[in-house]
Amino acid sequence: MRLFKLNTTLHKWLSLFVGLQLLIWLGTGLYFNLMDHSKASGNELRVHSHHEGNITGFRFIPIKDITSEAPQEVKLIWILHQPYYHFVFDKGQHSYQERHSKLFDAVTGKPFNLSKQQLLTLAKNSYSGEGKLTTPVLSQPPFSDHVRQQNPMWQVVVEDENNTTIYLDSITGQVLRHANDDFRLKDLMMKLHFMDYGNSGGFNHWLIIAFAFSTLLLSVTGVTWLIQQFRSGLLKLSWSRNRQKVAVIFSNENTVTDISAIGSSTVLEGLASSHVYLSSSCGGGGTCGKCVFLSSTQLPITLSEKEHLSQEQLKEGYRLGCQHRFSEISSIEVNTDLNIENHELVVVATNFITPFIKEVKFKLKSGKQLEFKAGAYMQFDVPAGMNSLRPDDMPENFEKYWESYTHGKFSHDSVTRHYSLVNFDQETDELTFNIRWQTSKDGFRAGIGSSYLGSLRVGETIEAKGPFSDFYATSDKKVRRIFIGAGSGLAPLRAIIFEQLKKRQDEGDLTLIYGARTEDDLLYRDELNLLSEQHKNFSYIPTLSNPSEQWQGHSGYVQQVLLPYLSQKVKFLSTEFYLCGPEAMMSEVEQIITDVGIPSNQIFKDKFSR
């Protein structure tokens, strides 16, 4: 299994690498088809001139009388109609490779070096534009406009609209290249097209070789994955649009309903088409592990199910709705309600209760009061639009926490977001949520859902679906319960605790260990203290990671408070644990709990990723 997981992980990363380069090839290939080749060559304003002279007008000195150093090659060249010997003592196979050469006057035999004025004349002779040529400058490699060139070149910058630069040979003054903005753009596209990110100047380099092997490996891992999917029975090709009828048992209502859906759709999609919604915060991507159902038939186990479901659940027949087709099942049991409704909610109150958490209260526009289990959540439909990077209605006493965050707006597409209800259904006719404003990390974008809901004014409306119930307390009144939360993760825990004490008159021991950063970050501090005074079977234990000097309670993280509490007070076999908060905190707490012998079926988690 580990080997297969490594294969799939490698395949995904290779797909990203290869896919990005394929997109680059597509873009650069389109550019090469549409570009103006005359402009892209850099030679749009270049004039090719030849400076041949009349040999009969000169008396040349013999080559052997010029120097005793034996040259590899000698050429007679003409520069501004004057003859010169070009002695090449050492050179590579290509003209751009490193070379050692000298110029000699073909008449006097004396060594000769071109002056800047002569170089400027040569540059002017090659340029037909109206730009002003600046003084030649001798430059050393490397050159951004000629990455292969290994020899020094004279560089003449032209002040024109296309930023032309003329390059001349450092010895002979030969015009080697005209480069302008069009040429540089083409050069960049060539670099991207041939993956020449190391500026080798060609396509025969290690990166493109590595890409070829990566593509081969991508094919191998893909075939391996297909074989594994086929062996596990998950690879089923079906072009049929036939509908499949499935008996669905709703465990919450103890009812059975036949639901019909296209056989090739996933269980998650098929149920949703009949307005039966399994919990899902990843949209069916197999990463949240929430769309659980119980199958009456034995289904193959996928990698995602092994990651998110326990061995006991898998043996009992629990599977994930996003991992199986509707055609694979005949009857299933789901822990959700039939026909989850859409609601239009109206804001009735909104205010910050900590520096970063806003309490927003809604009522149904229809006037109806919903029934739900404490710990439920709702799915909000956030429309596309513009949101604020930070709140506009921040109370003065919390302003100090927002001094480092800038004002501004950002745009976003429509999204769905999930928030847990703070109250239980009979506590009030309002629906209360804690919206933690996700701050902008880069100065350009804040949390889409939190900044939208946090900016709603009293009287404004929003569409929401639910409530969904997949995190709630058991009905046994004698069981001991410990609730562990942090930050806005208190919301569903508060709802369950209040429901147990005020609605069910729970007689079992309830303990809440709640972590926050400072005293100002403690949610419902006074309310929970009062609840612990009114109910002797409820204990409230707040702990702060960054307390003030006046704080007299626990300091540190909830994990540190939990350890000694476990060893002193908990009766392991009759205690349930309810966790909600950041993923890292929940994982560490779960590990601590399981290490002391608590079975996994006594640990309940509300995924904070919603």
GROMACS .gro file of C-alpha atoms in nm, residues 236-489:
model
  254
  236LYS     CA    1  -1.518   0.046  -1.476
  237LEU     CA    2  -1.584   0.206  -1.809
  238SER     CA    3  -1.947   0.275  -1.878
  239TRP     CA    4  -2.099   0.487  -2.151
  240SER     CA    5  -2.450   0.407  -2.042
  241ARG     CA    6  -2.682   0.679  -1.912
  242ASN     CA    7  -2.915   0.421  -1.760
  243ARG     CA    8  -3.062   0.511  -1.425
  244GLN     CA    9  -3.012   0.292  -1.122
  245LYS     CA   10  -3.262   0.263  -0.837
  246VAL     CA   11  -3.118   0.228  -0.486
  247ALA     CA   12  -3.291   0.181  -0.150
  248VAL     CA   13  -3.164   0.449   0.091
  249ILE     CA   14  -3.213   0.407   0.465
  250PHE     CA   15  -3.210   0.732   0.663
  251SER     CA   16  -3.081   0.634   1.007
  252ASN     CA   17  -3.177   0.970   1.160
  253GLU     CA   18  -3.545   0.927   1.066
  254ASN     CA   19  -3.559   0.544   1.048
  255THR     CA   20  -3.716   0.567   0.703
  256VAL     CA   21  -3.640   0.401   0.368
  257THR     CA   22  -3.673   0.572   0.030
  258ASP     CA   23  -3.595   0.453  -0.323
  259ILE     CA   24  -3.370   0.700  -0.505
  260SER     CA   25  -3.298   0.686  -0.878
  261ALA     CA   26  -2.984   0.831  -1.036
  262ILE     CA   27  -2.756   0.780  -1.337
  263GLY     CA   28  -2.552   0.466  -1.274
  264SER     CA   29  -2.220   0.621  -1.376
  265SER     CA   30  -2.250   0.907  -1.123
  266THR     CA   31  -2.084   0.877  -0.784
  267VAL     CA   32  -2.294   0.795  -0.480
  268LEU     CA   33  -2.235   1.151  -0.360
  269GLU     CA   34  -2.358   1.298  -0.691
  270GLY     CA   35  -2.644   1.053  -0.729
  271LEU     CA   36  -2.788   1.129  -0.386
  272ALA     CA   37  -2.744   1.505  -0.438
  273SER     CA   38  -2.947   1.483  -0.760
  274SER     CA   39  -3.243   1.383  -0.540
  275HIS     CA   40  -3.162   1.650  -0.281
  276VAL     CA   41  -3.002   1.409  -0.037
  277TYR     CA   42  -2.672   1.560   0.068
  278LEU     CA   43  -2.389   1.370   0.231
  279SER     CA   44  -2.145   1.589   0.419
  280SER     CA   45  -1.853   1.701   0.205
  281SER     CA   46  -1.609   1.988   0.242
  282CYS     CA   47  -1.383   1.892  -0.051
  283GLY     CA   48  -1.649   1.872  -0.322
  284GLY     CA   49  -1.601   1.499  -0.383
  285GLY     CA   50  -1.222   1.507  -0.414
  286GLY     CA   51  -1.165   1.229  -0.160
  287THR     CA   52  -0.966   1.449   0.078
  288CYS     CA   53  -1.210   1.534   0.360
  289GLY     CA   54  -1.341   1.183   0.436
  290LYS     CA   55  -1.687   1.310   0.538
  291CYS     CA   56  -1.927   1.164   0.277
  292VAL     CA   57  -1.965   0.834   0.464
  293PHE     CA   58  -2.236   0.576   0.390
  294LEU     CA   59  -2.297   0.214   0.496
  295SER     CA   60  -2.324  -0.032   0.208
  296SER     CA   61  -2.518  -0.356   0.218
  297THR     CA   62  -2.290  -0.503  -0.051
  298GLN     CA   63  -1.918  -0.556  -0.024
  299LEU     CA   64  -1.739  -0.276  -0.210
  300PRO     CA   65  -1.367  -0.247  -0.292
  301ILE     CA   66  -1.165  -0.027  -0.056
  302THR     CA   67  -0.993   0.274  -0.207
  303LEU     CA   68  -0.680   0.451  -0.089
  304SER     CA   69  -0.883   0.751   0.032
  305GLU     CA   70  -1.104   0.523   0.240
  306LYS     CA   71  -0.802   0.359   0.401
  307GLU     CA   72  -0.676   0.704   0.497
  308HIS     CA   73  -1.002   0.839   0.640
  309LEU     CA   74  -1.192   0.538   0.776
  310SER     CA   75  -1.090   0.303   1.057
  311GLN     CA   76  -1.041  -0.070   1.007
  312GLU     CA   77  -1.356  -0.134   1.210
  313GLN     CA   78  -1.561   0.096   0.983
  314LEU     CA   79  -1.424  -0.066   0.667
  315LYS     CA   80  -1.507  -0.416   0.798
  316GLU     CA   81  -1.863  -0.305   0.880
  317GLY     CA   82  -1.908  -0.178   0.523
  318TYR     CA   83  -1.866   0.197   0.559
  319ARG     CA   84  -1.740   0.369   0.243
  320LEU     CA   85  -1.704   0.720   0.099
  321GLY     CA   86  -1.970   0.846  -0.142
  322CYS     CA   87  -1.717   1.015  -0.372
  323GLN     CA   88  -1.527   0.690  -0.429
  324HIS     CA   89  -1.799   0.461  -0.567
  325ARG     CA   90  -2.052   0.463  -0.852
  326PHE     CA   91  -2.426   0.450  -0.805
  327SER     CA   92  -2.433   0.138  -1.023
  328GLU     CA   93  -2.221  -0.049  -0.764
  329ILE     CA   94  -2.480  -0.036  -0.486
  330SER     CA   95  -2.828  -0.177  -0.424
  331SER     CA   96  -2.910  -0.042  -0.078
  332ILE     CA   97  -2.724   0.190   0.158
  333GLU     CA   98  -2.769   0.359   0.494
  334VAL     CA   99  -2.686   0.727   0.541
  335ASN     CA  100  -2.662   0.945   0.849
  336THR     CA  101  -2.829   1.254   0.704
  337ASP     CA  102  -3.174   1.398   0.660
  338LEU     CA  103  -3.400   1.360   0.359
  339ASN     CA  104  -3.435   1.661   0.134
  340ILE     CA  105  -3.201   1.913   0.296
  341GLU     CA  106  -3.355   2.251   0.224
  342ASN     CA  107  -3.222   2.579   0.087
  343HIS     CA  108  -3.300   2.879   0.307
  344GLU     CA  109  -3.283   3.255   0.273
  345LEU     CA  110  -3.133   3.392   0.594
  346VAL     CA  111  -3.168   3.750   0.716
  347VAL     CA  112  -2.903   3.910   0.938
  348VAL     CA  113  -3.058   4.025   1.268
  349ALA     CA  114  -2.742   4.105   1.468
  350THR     CA  115  -2.368   4.125   1.408
  351ASN     CA  116  -2.080   4.228   1.634
  352PHE     CA  117  -1.720   4.138   1.717
  353ILE     CA  118  -1.692   3.933   2.035
  354THR     CA  119  -1.314   3.883   2.007
  355PRO     CA  120  -1.053   4.073   1.801
  356PHE     CA  121  -1.090   3.833   1.506
  357ILE     CA  122  -1.424   3.656   1.559
  358LYS     CA  123  -1.758   3.811   1.473
  359GLU     CA  124  -2.086   3.674   1.603
  360VAL     CA  125  -2.346   3.689   1.326
  361LYS     CA  126  -2.710   3.602   1.399
  362PHE     CA  127  -2.968   3.513   1.134
  363LYS     CA  128  -3.335   3.432   1.111
  364LEU     CA  129  -3.512   3.250   0.831
  365LYS     CA  130  -3.686   3.496   0.603
  366SER     CA  131  -3.980   3.253   0.590
  367GLY     CA  132  -4.022   3.284   0.968
  368LYS     CA  133  -3.985   2.910   1.012
  369GLN     CA  134  -3.779   2.768   1.301
  370LEU     CA  135  -3.545   2.482   1.212
  371GLU     CA  136  -3.495   2.161   1.405
  372PHE     CA  137  -3.143   2.021   1.422
  373LYS     CA  138  -2.895   1.846   1.647
  374ALA     CA  139  -2.648   2.061   1.837
  375GLY     CA  140  -2.312   2.062   1.658
  376ALA     CA  141  -2.473   2.098   1.314
  377TYR     CA  142  -2.341   2.327   1.042
  378MET     CA  143  -2.482   2.509   0.740
  379GLN     CA  144  -2.346   2.560   0.390
  380PHE     CA  145  -2.344   2.924   0.275
  381ASP     CA  146  -2.349   3.030  -0.090
  382VAL     CA  147  -2.111   3.325  -0.118
  383PRO     CA  148  -2.167   3.516  -0.445
  384ALA     CA  149  -1.885   3.654  -0.658
  385GLY     CA  150  -1.793   4.015  -0.586
  386MET     CA  151  -1.561   4.248  -0.396
  387ASN     CA  152  -1.471   4.198  -0.029
  388SER     CA  153  -1.276   4.406   0.221
  389LEU     CA  154  -0.930   4.298   0.337
  390ARG     CA  155  -1.019   4.399   0.694
  391PRO     CA  156  -1.339   4.493   0.881
  392ASP     CA  157  -1.485   4.842   0.852
  393ASP     CA  158  -1.672   4.822   1.184
  394MET     CA  159  -1.394   4.716   1.423
  395PRO     CA  160  -1.458   4.821   1.788
  396GLU     CA  161  -1.197   5.062   1.928
  397ASN     CA  162  -1.081   4.820   2.199
  398PHE     CA  163  -0.981   4.566   1.928
  399GLU     CA  164  -0.816   4.810   1.684
  400LYS     CA  165  -0.468   4.741   1.826
  401TYR     CA  166  -0.485   4.385   1.693
  402TRP     CA  167  -0.544   4.508   1.336
  403GLU     CA  168  -0.279   4.780   1.310
  404SER     CA  169  -0.053   4.568   1.087
  405TYR     CA  170  -0.332   4.486   0.838
  406THR     CA  171  -0.399   4.725   0.552
  407HIS     CA  172  -0.734   4.847   0.422
  408GLY     CA  173  -0.837   4.759   0.069
  409LYS     CA  174  -1.060   4.544  -0.151
  410PHE     CA  175  -1.014   4.216  -0.340
  411SER     CA  176  -1.230   4.037  -0.596
  412HIS     CA  177  -1.333   3.671  -0.586
  413ASP     CA  178  -1.548   3.411  -0.758
  414SER     CA  179  -1.857   3.254  -0.603
  415VAL     CA  180  -1.779   2.986  -0.342
  416THR     CA  181  -1.950   2.774  -0.077
  417ARG     CA  182  -1.838   2.786   0.286
  418HIS     CA  183  -1.944   2.589   0.595
  419TYR     CA  184  -1.991   2.730   0.945
  420SER     CA  185  -2.104   2.552   1.262
  421LEU     CA  186  -2.402   2.672   1.460
  422VAL     CA  187  -2.322   2.813   1.804
  423ASN     CA  188  -2.667   2.738   1.949
  424PHE     CA  189  -2.900   2.437   1.967
  425ASP     CA  190  -3.240   2.445   1.800
  426GLN     CA  191  -3.462   2.516   2.104
  427GLU     CA  192  -3.230   2.772   2.260
  428THR     CA  193  -3.359   3.055   2.040
  429ASP     CA  194  -3.533   3.119   1.710
  430GLU     CA  195  -3.206   3.264   1.578
  431LEU     CA  196  -2.920   3.085   1.400
  432THR     CA  197  -2.590   3.202   1.550
  433PHE     CA  198  -2.246   3.161   1.390
  434ASN     CA  199  -1.892   3.255   1.487
  435ILE     CA  200  -1.716   3.397   1.180
  436ARG     CA  201  -1.342   3.414   1.226
  437TRP     CA  202  -1.212   3.680   0.988
  438GLN     CA  203  -0.930   3.512   0.796
  439THR     CA  204  -0.672   3.789   0.766
  440SER     CA  205  -0.478   3.873   0.453
  441LYS     CA  206  -0.134   3.711   0.451
  442ASP     CA  207  -0.006   3.878   0.135
  443GLY     CA  208  -0.190   4.211   0.152
  444PHE     CA  209  -0.399   4.122  -0.154
  445ARG     CA  210  -0.652   3.861  -0.045
  446ALA     CA  211  -0.835   3.774   0.276
  447GLY     CA  212  -1.072   3.486   0.356
  448ILE     CA  213  -1.356   3.491   0.101
  449GLY     CA  214  -1.632   3.346   0.318
  450SER     CA  215  -1.532   3.515   0.643
  451SER     CA  216  -1.485   3.861   0.489
  452TYR     CA  217  -1.820   3.834   0.308
  453LEU     CA  218  -2.026   3.710   0.603
  454GLY     CA  219  -1.833   3.937   0.838
  455SER     CA  220  -1.928   4.240   0.625
  456LEU     CA  221  -2.302   4.166   0.612
  457ARG     CA  222  -2.521   4.433   0.769
  458VAL     CA  223  -2.844   4.387   0.963
  459GLY     CA  224  -3.125   4.331   0.715
  460GLU     CA  225  -2.908   4.181   0.440
  461THR     CA  226  -2.973   3.825   0.322
  462ILE     CA  227  -2.773   3.521   0.212
  463GLU     CA  228  -2.861   3.174   0.076
  464ALA     CA  229  -2.771   2.873   0.292
  465LYS     CA  230  -2.835   2.498   0.289
  466GLY     CA  231  -2.883   2.273   0.591
  467PRO     CA  232  -2.844   2.227   0.876
  468PHE     CA  233  -2.622   1.921   0.835
  469SER     CA  234  -2.568   1.697   1.139
  470ASP     CA  235  -2.264   1.472   1.151
  471PHE     CA  236  -2.104   1.587   1.479
  472TYR     CA  237  -2.328   1.554   1.783
  473ALA     CA  238  -2.352   1.395   2.126
  474THR     CA  239  -2.488   1.049   2.197
  475SER     CA  240  -2.816   1.023   2.385
  476ASP     CA  241  -2.667   0.833   2.685
  477LYS     CA  242  -2.701   1.066   2.986
  478LYS     CA  243  -2.461   0.872   3.208
  479VAL     CA  244  -2.153   0.893   2.988
  480ARG     CA  245  -1.867   1.127   3.081
  481ARG     CA  246  -1.778   1.375   2.806
  482ILE     CA  247  -1.468   1.588   2.756
  483PHE     CA  248  -1.482   1.869   2.499
  484ILE     CA  249  -1.152   2.003   2.363
  485GLY     CA  250  -1.148   2.307   2.136
  486ALA     CA  251  -0.951   2.612   2.027
  487GLY     CA  252  -1.037   2.942   1.858
  488SER     CA  253  -1.365   2.943   1.667
  489GLY     CA  254  -1.375   2.564   1.708
   0.00000   0.00000   0.00000
